[in-house]
Amino acid sequence: MLKFLLQGLALSSLTERAPPPADDAMAELASRLESASRRKLGRSLSIREVDAGSCNACELEIHALNNAFYDLERFGLRFVASPRHADVLLVTGPMTKNMREAVERTYAATPDPKWVVAVGDCACSGGLYAESYACEGGVDKVIPVDLHIRGCPPEPVALLEGLIALVEA
Ligand code: SF4
Protein backbone atom coordinates (compact mmCIF):
# COMPACT_ATOMS: atom_id res chain seq x y z
CA MET A 1 0.00 0.00 0.00
CA LEU A 2 2.78 2.40 0.97
CA LYS A 3 4.49 1.62 -2.34
CA PHE A 4 1.37 2.68 -4.32
CA LEU A 5 0.94 5.85 -2.25
CA LEU A 6 4.56 6.84 -2.92
CA GLN A 7 4.15 6.09 -6.63
CA GLY A 8 1.06 8.29 -6.71
CA LEU A 9 2.93 11.17 -5.07
CA ALA A 10 5.85 10.81 -7.50
CA LEU A 11 3.68 10.88 -10.66
CA SER A 12 2.84 14.18 -12.28
CA SER A 13 -0.77 15.21 -12.91
CA LEU A 14 -2.62 13.35 -15.68
CA THR A 15 -4.48 16.50 -16.70
CA GLU A 16 -4.05 17.65 -20.31
CA ARG A 17 -2.36 21.02 -20.89
CA ALA A 18 -4.94 23.69 -21.77
CA PRO A 19 -5.12 24.40 -25.52
CA PRO A 20 -5.17 28.04 -26.63
CA PRO A 21 -8.52 29.36 -27.88
CA ALA A 22 -9.06 28.63 -31.57
CA ASP A 23 -8.35 31.63 -33.83
CA ASP A 24 -11.43 31.11 -36.02
CA ALA A 25 -13.63 30.70 -32.92
CA MET A 26 -12.25 33.95 -31.48
CA ALA A 27 -12.92 35.74 -34.78
CA GLU A 28 -16.48 34.41 -34.95
CA LEU A 29 -17.19 35.32 -31.34
CA ALA A 30 -15.60 38.76 -31.62
CA SER A 31 -18.27 39.77 -34.10
CA ARG A 32 -21.09 38.40 -31.96
CA LEU A 33 -20.37 38.83 -28.26
CA GLU A 34 -21.50 41.96 -26.52
CA SER A 35 -18.83 42.95 -24.03
CA ALA A 36 -21.47 44.29 -21.64
CA SER A 37 -23.15 40.87 -21.54
CA ARG A 38 -19.82 39.15 -21.10
CA ARG A 39 -18.91 41.32 -18.13
CA LYS A 40 -22.21 40.41 -16.46
CA LEU A 41 -21.26 36.74 -16.42
CA GLY A 42 -17.62 36.92 -15.40
CA ARG A 43 -15.38 33.99 -16.31
CA SER A 44 -17.62 31.11 -15.27
CA LEU A 45 -20.15 29.58 -17.66
CA SER A 46 -22.82 26.92 -17.17
CA ILE A 47 -23.56 24.68 -20.14
CA ARG A 48 -26.75 22.82 -21.04
CA GLU A 49 -26.23 20.17 -23.71
CA VAL A 50 -29.09 19.67 -26.16
CA ASP A 51 -29.25 16.74 -28.58
CA ALA A 52 -31.29 17.85 -31.59
CA GLY A 53 -30.95 14.49 -33.38
CA SER A 54 -27.31 13.43 -33.03
CA CYS A 55 -25.92 9.95 -33.77
CA ASN A 56 -24.40 10.26 -30.25
CA ALA A 57 -20.76 10.30 -31.36
CA CYS A 58 -20.69 14.05 -30.68
CA GLU A 59 -22.06 13.33 -27.18
CA LEU A 60 -19.29 10.80 -26.53
CA GLU A 61 -16.66 13.47 -27.28
CA ILE A 62 -18.50 16.04 -25.14
CA HIS A 63 -18.71 13.49 -22.34
CA ALA A 64 -14.93 13.06 -22.52
CA LEU A 65 -14.53 16.71 -21.49
CA ASN A 66 -15.61 15.74 -17.98
CA ASN A 67 -12.99 13.03 -17.50
CA ALA A 68 -9.84 13.52 -15.43
CA PHE A 69 -7.69 14.11 -18.53
CA TYR A 70 -9.58 17.09 -20.03
CA ASP A 71 -11.18 18.18 -16.73
CA LEU A 72 -13.47 20.88 -18.17
CA GLU A 73 -14.38 22.37 -14.79
CA ARG A 74 -10.87 23.77 -14.22
CA PHE A 75 -11.68 26.37 -16.92
CA GLY A 76 -14.79 27.58 -15.12
CA LEU A 77 -17.10 25.61 -17.42
CA ARG A 78 -19.60 23.14 -16.04
CA PHE A 79 -22.61 21.20 -17.26
CA VAL A 80 -26.00 21.83 -15.68
CA ALA A 81 -29.24 19.87 -15.91
CA SER A 82 -31.64 22.74 -16.57
CA PRO A 83 -31.60 25.44 -19.25
CA ARG A 84 -32.86 27.81 -16.55
CA HIS A 85 -29.40 27.56 -14.92
CA ALA A 86 -27.44 27.77 -18.19
CA ASP A 87 -25.50 30.51 -19.98
CA VAL A 88 -24.55 28.35 -22.96
CA LEU A 89 -26.59 25.89 -25.01
CA LEU A 90 -24.36 23.27 -26.62
CA VAL A 91 -26.43 21.81 -29.47
CA THR A 92 -25.50 18.64 -31.36
CA GLY A 93 -26.99 16.82 -34.32
CA PRO A 94 -28.95 18.03 -37.33
CA MET A 95 -32.06 19.94 -36.34
CA THR A 96 -34.64 17.19 -36.67
CA LYS A 97 -38.23 18.21 -37.19
CA ASN A 98 -39.23 16.19 -34.12
CA MET A 99 -36.83 18.15 -31.89
CA ARG A 100 -37.56 21.62 -33.28
CA GLU A 101 -40.16 22.60 -30.68
CA ALA A 102 -38.05 21.19 -27.79
CA VAL A 103 -35.03 23.21 -28.93
CA GLU A 104 -37.11 26.39 -29.31
CA ARG A 105 -38.55 25.89 -25.81
CA THR A 106 -35.11 25.18 -24.34
CA TYR A 107 -33.79 28.38 -25.95
CA ALA A 108 -36.73 30.37 -24.58
CA ALA A 109 -36.18 28.90 -21.09
CA THR A 110 -32.50 29.94 -21.00
CA PRO A 111 -32.07 33.35 -19.37
CA ASP A 112 -30.35 36.22 -21.22
CA PRO A 113 -27.53 36.80 -21.87
CA LYS A 114 -26.99 33.39 -23.48
CA TRP A 115 -24.92 31.82 -26.22
CA VAL A 116 -25.58 28.94 -28.56
CA VAL A 117 -22.72 26.72 -29.70
CA ALA A 118 -23.37 24.35 -32.62
CA VAL A 119 -21.18 21.26 -32.11
CA GLY A 120 -20.34 18.99 -35.04
CA ASP A 121 -20.93 19.21 -38.78
CA CYS A 122 -24.57 18.17 -38.37
CA ALA A 123 -25.35 21.04 -35.98
CA CYS A 124 -23.37 23.48 -38.14
CA SER A 125 -25.02 22.70 -41.47
CA GLY A 126 -27.03 19.48 -41.33
CA GLY A 127 -23.94 17.41 -42.17
CA LEU A 128 -24.67 13.89 -43.42
CA TYR A 129 -28.40 14.43 -42.87
CA ALA A 130 -28.80 17.83 -44.53
CA GLU A 131 -31.03 16.45 -47.30
CA SER A 132 -33.15 14.23 -45.05
CA TYR A 133 -36.91 14.76 -45.04
CA ALA A 134 -36.77 14.51 -41.23
CA CYS A 135 -34.33 17.40 -40.74
CA GLU A 136 -34.46 21.17 -40.93
CA GLY A 137 -30.67 21.44 -41.51
CA GLY A 138 -28.26 23.31 -39.22
CA VAL A 139 -29.25 24.58 -35.77
CA ASP A 140 -29.28 28.16 -37.08
CA LYS A 141 -32.41 27.30 -39.07
CA VAL A 142 -34.25 27.40 -35.74
CA ILE A 143 -32.28 29.45 -33.19
CA PRO A 144 -29.38 31.95 -33.55
CA VAL A 145 -25.92 30.37 -33.29
CA ASP A 146 -22.94 32.28 -31.83
CA LEU A 147 -20.17 29.75 -32.40
CA HIS A 148 -19.68 26.80 -34.78
CA ILE A 149 -17.34 23.94 -33.81
CA ARG A 150 -16.93 21.68 -36.83
CA GLY A 151 -15.90 18.02 -37.07
CA CYS A 152 -17.61 14.66 -37.30
CA PRO A 153 -17.34 14.40 -34.40
CA PRO A 154 -15.10 17.23 -33.18
CA GLU A 155 -12.29 16.00 -30.91
CA PRO A 156 -12.36 17.05 -27.25
CA VAL A 157 -9.42 19.41 -27.84
CA ALA A 158 -11.39 21.19 -30.60
CA LEU A 159 -14.36 21.48 -28.21
CA LEU A 160 -12.07 22.86 -25.50
CA GLU A 161 -10.55 25.40 -27.92
CA GLY A 162 -14.01 26.67 -28.83
CA LEU A 163 -15.31 26.77 -25.26
CA ILE A 164 -12.15 28.47 -23.97
CA ALA A 165 -12.63 31.06 -26.73
CA LEU A 166 -16.09 31.66 -25.30
CA VAL A 167 -14.65 32.26 -21.83
CA GLU A 168 -11.79 34.41 -23.14
CA ALA A 169 -13.77 36.55 -25.60
S1 SF4 B 1 -21.44 15.54 -36.70
FE1 SF4 B 1 -20.91 13.37 -37.08
S2 SF4 B 1 -20.64 12.54 -35.02
FE2 SF4 B 1 -21.79 14.45 -34.76
S3 SF4 B 1 -23.96 13.87 -34.81
FE3 SF4 B 1 -23.36 14.35 -36.93
S4 SF4 B 1 -22.79 12.35 -37.84
FE4 SF4 B 1 -22.79 12.11 -35.60
mmCIF file of C-alpha atoms and ligand atoms in Angstrom:
data_model
loop_
_atom_site.group_PDB
_atom_site.id
_atom_site.type_symbol
_atom_site.label_atom_id
_atom_site.label_comp_id
_atom_site.label_asym_id
_atom_site.label_seq_id
_atom_site.Cartn_x
_atom_site.Cartn_y
_atom_site.Cartn_z
ATOM 1 C CA MET A 1 0.000 0.000 0.000
ATOM 2 C CA LEU A 2 2.782 2.402 0.974
ATOM 3 C CA LYS A 3 4.486 1.623 -2.338
ATOM 4 C CA PHE A 4 1.372 2.680 -4.316
ATOM 5 C CA LEU A 5 0.942 5.851 -2.253
ATOM 6 C CA LEU A 6 4.562 6.844 -2.922
ATOM 7 C CA GLN A 7 4.148 6.085 -6.634
ATOM 8 C CA GLY A 8 1.059 8.290 -6.714
ATOM 9 C CA LEU A 9 2.927 11.167 -5.070
ATOM 10 C CA ALA A 10 5.855 10.814 -7.499
ATOM 11 C CA LEU A 11 3.684 10.881 -10.658
ATOM 12 C CA SER A 12 2.836 14.178 -12.282
ATOM 13 C CA SER A 13 -0.769 15.210 -12.907
ATOM 14 C CA LEU A 14 -2.624 13.354 -15.680
ATOM 15 C CA THR A 15 -4.480 16.499 -16.703
ATOM 16 C CA GLU A 16 -4.048 17.653 -20.311
ATOM 17 C CA ARG A 17 -2.357 21.020 -20.894
ATOM 18 C CA ALA A 18 -4.942 23.694 -21.765
ATOM 19 C CA PRO A 19 -5.121 24.395 -25.515
ATOM 20 C CA PRO A 20 -5.165 28.036 -26.632
ATOM 21 C CA PRO A 21 -8.524 29.358 -27.875
ATOM 22 C CA ALA A 22 -9.060 28.625 -31.572
ATOM 23 C CA ASP A 23 -8.353 31.630 -33.834
ATOM 24 C CA ASP A 24 -11.427 31.113 -36.017
ATOM 25 C CA ALA A 25 -13.635 30.704 -32.922
ATOM 26 C CA MET A 26 -12.252 33.946 -31.485
ATOM 27 C CA ALA A 27 -12.921 35.735 -34.781
ATOM 28 C CA GLU A 28 -16.484 34.413 -34.953
ATOM 29 C CA LEU A 29 -17.188 35.324 -31.342
ATOM 30 C CA ALA A 30 -15.599 38.759 -31.621
ATOM 31 C CA SER A 31 -18.267 39.775 -34.099
ATOM 32 C CA ARG A 32 -21.091 38.395 -31.962
ATOM 33 C CA LEU A 33 -20.374 38.826 -28.260
ATOM 34 C CA GLU A 34 -21.496 41.959 -26.521
ATOM 35 C CA SER A 35 -18.830 42.949 -24.035
ATOM 36 C CA ALA A 36 -21.470 44.286 -21.644
ATOM 37 C CA SER A 37 -23.151 40.875 -21.540
ATOM 38 C CA ARG A 38 -19.817 39.153 -21.103
ATOM 39 C CA ARG A 39 -18.915 41.323 -18.133
ATOM 40 C CA LYS A 40 -22.209 40.414 -16.462
ATOM 41 C CA LEU A 41 -21.263 36.744 -16.424
ATOM 42 C CA GLY A 42 -17.621 36.915 -15.400
ATOM 43 C CA ARG A 43 -15.380 33.990 -16.308
ATOM 44 C CA SER A 44 -17.618 31.110 -15.271
ATOM 45 C CA LEU A 45 -20.151 29.580 -17.664
ATOM 46 C CA SER A 46 -22.818 26.917 -17.168
ATOM 47 C CA ILE A 47 -23.559 24.678 -20.140
ATOM 48 C CA ARG A 48 -26.753 22.823 -21.040
ATOM 49 C CA GLU A 49 -26.226 20.172 -23.706
ATOM 50 C CA VAL A 50 -29.094 19.665 -26.162
ATOM 51 C CA ASP A 51 -29.253 16.739 -28.580
ATOM 52 C CA ALA A 52 -31.286 17.851 -31.593
ATOM 53 C CA GLY A 53 -30.954 14.493 -33.380
ATOM 54 C CA SER A 54 -27.311 13.429 -33.035
ATOM 55 C CA CYS A 55 -25.920 9.947 -33.775
ATOM 56 C CA ASN A 56 -24.405 10.256 -30.246
ATOM 57 C CA ALA A 57 -20.765 10.300 -31.358
ATOM 58 C CA CYS A 58 -20.690 14.055 -30.676
ATOM 59 C CA GLU A 59 -22.061 13.328 -27.183
ATOM 60 C CA LEU A 60 -19.286 10.802 -26.528
ATOM 61 C CA GLU A 61 -16.664 13.469 -27.282
ATOM 62 C CA ILE A 62 -18.503 16.036 -25.139
ATOM 63 C CA HIS A 63 -18.712 13.493 -22.345
ATOM 64 C CA ALA A 64 -14.927 13.060 -22.517
ATOM 65 C CA LEU A 65 -14.532 16.711 -21.488
ATOM 66 C CA ASN A 66 -15.615 15.742 -17.977
ATOM 67 C CA ASN A 67 -12.993 13.028 -17.497
ATOM 68 C CA ALA A 68 -9.837 13.522 -15.430
ATOM 69 C CA PHE A 69 -7.695 14.108 -18.525
ATOM 70 C CA TYR A 70 -9.582 17.092 -20.029
ATOM 71 C CA ASP A 71 -11.184 18.181 -16.732
ATOM 72 C CA LEU A 72 -13.466 20.877 -18.173
ATOM 73 C CA GLU A 73 -14.376 22.374 -14.789
ATOM 74 C CA ARG A 74 -10.874 23.770 -14.216
ATOM 75 C CA PHE A 75 -11.675 26.372 -16.917
ATOM 76 C CA GLY A 76 -14.794 27.584 -15.117
ATOM 77 C CA LEU A 77 -17.103 25.610 -17.424
ATOM 78 C CA ARG A 78 -19.604 23.141 -16.036
ATOM 79 C CA PHE A 79 -22.612 21.198 -17.261
ATOM 80 C CA VAL A 80 -26.001 21.827 -15.675
ATOM 81 C CA ALA A 81 -29.241 19.866 -15.910
ATOM 82 C CA SER A 82 -31.645 22.736 -16.570
ATOM 83 C CA PRO A 83 -31.601 25.440 -19.251
ATOM 84 C CA ARG A 84 -32.856 27.814 -16.546
ATOM 85 C CA HIS A 85 -29.395 27.556 -14.916
ATOM 86 C CA ALA A 86 -27.436 27.771 -18.190
ATOM 87 C CA ASP A 87 -25.495 30.511 -19.975
ATOM 88 C CA VAL A 88 -24.547 28.351 -22.957
ATOM 89 C CA LEU A 89 -26.586 25.888 -25.014
ATOM 90 C CA LEU A 90 -24.356 23.270 -26.622
ATOM 91 C CA VAL A 91 -26.426 21.810 -29.466
ATOM 92 C CA THR A 92 -25.497 18.644 -31.360
ATOM 93 C CA GLY A 93 -26.995 16.825 -34.324
ATOM 94 C CA PRO A 94 -28.950 18.029 -37.330
ATOM 95 C CA MET A 95 -32.063 19.940 -36.339
ATOM 96 C CA THR A 96 -34.638 17.186 -36.669
ATOM 97 C CA LYS A 97 -38.231 18.213 -37.190
ATOM 98 C CA ASN A 98 -39.229 16.193 -34.120
ATOM 99 C CA MET A 99 -36.830 18.155 -31.891
ATOM 100 C CA ARG A 100 -37.563 21.617 -33.280
ATOM 101 C CA GLU A 101 -40.158 22.604 -30.681
ATOM 102 C CA ALA A 102 -38.051 21.190 -27.795
ATOM 103 C CA VAL A 103 -35.026 23.215 -28.933
ATOM 104 C CA GLU A 104 -37.105 26.388 -29.306
ATOM 105 C CA ARG A 105 -38.555 25.893 -25.815
ATOM 106 C CA THR A 106 -35.111 25.177 -24.337
ATOM 107 C CA TYR A 107 -33.787 28.375 -25.946
ATOM 108 C CA ALA A 108 -36.728 30.368 -24.577
ATOM 109 C CA ALA A 109 -36.180 28.900 -21.088
ATOM 110 C CA THR A 110 -32.497 29.935 -21.001
ATOM 111 C CA PRO A 111 -32.073 33.353 -19.374
ATOM 112 C CA ASP A 112 -30.351 36.220 -21.224
ATOM 113 C CA PRO A 113 -27.529 36.804 -21.873
ATOM 114 C CA LYS A 114 -26.990 33.386 -23.476
ATOM 115 C CA TRP A 115 -24.922 31.820 -26.219
ATOM 116 C CA VAL A 116 -25.581 28.944 -28.564
ATOM 117 C CA VAL A 117 -22.717 26.721 -29.700
ATOM 118 C CA ALA A 118 -23.367 24.348 -32.623
ATOM 119 C CA VAL A 119 -21.183 21.264 -32.112
ATOM 120 C CA GLY A 120 -20.338 18.987 -35.043
ATOM 121 C CA ASP A 121 -20.929 19.206 -38.778
ATOM 122 C CA CYS A 122 -24.571 18.172 -38.371
ATOM 123 C CA ALA A 123 -25.347 21.036 -35.984
ATOM 124 C CA CYS A 124 -23.369 23.481 -38.140
ATOM 125 C CA SER A 125 -25.018 22.703 -41.467
ATOM 126 C CA GLY A 126 -27.030 19.483 -41.332
ATOM 127 C CA GLY A 127 -23.938 17.410 -42.169
ATOM 128 C CA LEU A 128 -24.675 13.895 -43.418
ATOM 129 C CA TYR A 129 -28.395 14.435 -42.866
ATOM 130 C CA ALA A 130 -28.805 17.828 -44.534
ATOM 131 C CA GLU A 131 -31.034 16.452 -47.295
ATOM 132 C CA SER A 132 -33.146 14.235 -45.049
ATOM 133 C CA TYR A 133 -36.914 14.758 -45.041
ATOM 134 C CA ALA A 134 -36.774 14.506 -41.234
ATOM 135 C CA CYS A 135 -34.328 17.400 -40.735
ATOM 136 C CA GLU A 136 -34.456 21.166 -40.927
ATOM 137 C CA GLY A 137 -30.666 21.435 -41.506
ATOM 138 C CA GLY A 138 -28.263 23.312 -39.217
ATOM 139 C CA VAL A 139 -29.246 24.575 -35.774
ATOM 140 C CA ASP A 140 -29.284 28.165 -37.079
ATOM 141 C CA LYS A 141 -32.411 27.301 -39.075
ATOM 142 C CA VAL A 142 -34.254 27.397 -35.740
ATOM 143 C CA ILE A 143 -32.279 29.451 -33.190
ATOM 144 C CA PRO A 144 -29.384 31.948 -33.549
ATOM 145 C CA VAL A 145 -25.916 30.369 -33.287
ATOM 146 C CA ASP A 146 -22.944 32.284 -31.828
ATOM 147 C CA LEU A 147 -20.172 29.751 -32.404
ATOM 148 C CA HIS A 148 -19.685 26.801 -34.782
ATOM 149 C CA ILE A 149 -17.340 23.938 -33.809
ATOM 150 C CA ARG A 150 -16.929 21.676 -36.831
ATOM 151 C CA GLY A 151 -15.898 18.024 -37.067
ATOM 152 C CA CYS A 152 -17.608 14.663 -37.300
ATOM 153 C CA PRO A 153 -17.340 14.404 -34.401
ATOM 154 C CA PRO A 154 -15.098 17.232 -33.176
ATOM 155 C CA GLU A 155 -12.287 15.998 -30.914
ATOM 156 C CA PRO A 156 -12.360 17.049 -27.247
ATOM 157 C CA VAL A 157 -9.424 19.414 -27.842
ATOM 158 C CA ALA A 158 -11.393 21.189 -30.604
ATOM 159 C CA LEU A 159 -14.360 21.479 -28.211
ATOM 160 C CA LEU A 160 -12.069 22.863 -25.503
ATOM 161 C CA GLU A 161 -10.548 25.396 -27.919
ATOM 162 C CA GLY A 162 -14.009 26.670 -28.831
ATOM 163 C CA LEU A 163 -15.306 26.770 -25.261
ATOM 164 C CA ILE A 164 -12.147 28.468 -23.971
ATOM 165 C CA ALA A 165 -12.626 31.059 -26.730
ATOM 166 C CA LEU A 166 -16.088 31.655 -25.301
ATOM 167 C CA VAL A 167 -14.645 32.265 -21.827
ATOM 168 C CA GLU A 168 -11.786 34.411 -23.138
ATOM 169 C CA ALA A 169 -13.773 36.546 -25.598
HETATM 170 S S1 SF4 B 1 -21.441 15.538 -36.697
HETATM 171 FE FE1 SF4 B 1 -20.912 13.366 -37.082
HETATM 172 S S2 SF4 B 1 -20.642 12.541 -35.023
HETATM 173 FE FE2 SF4 B 1 -21.795 14.453 -34.760
HETATM 174 S S3 SF4 B 1 -23.964 13.871 -34.811
HETATM 175 FE FE3 SF4 B 1 -23.362 14.348 -36.932
HETATM 176 S S4 SF4 B 1 -22.792 12.345 -37.838
HETATM 177 FE FE4 SF4 B 1 -22.789 12.112 -35.596
#
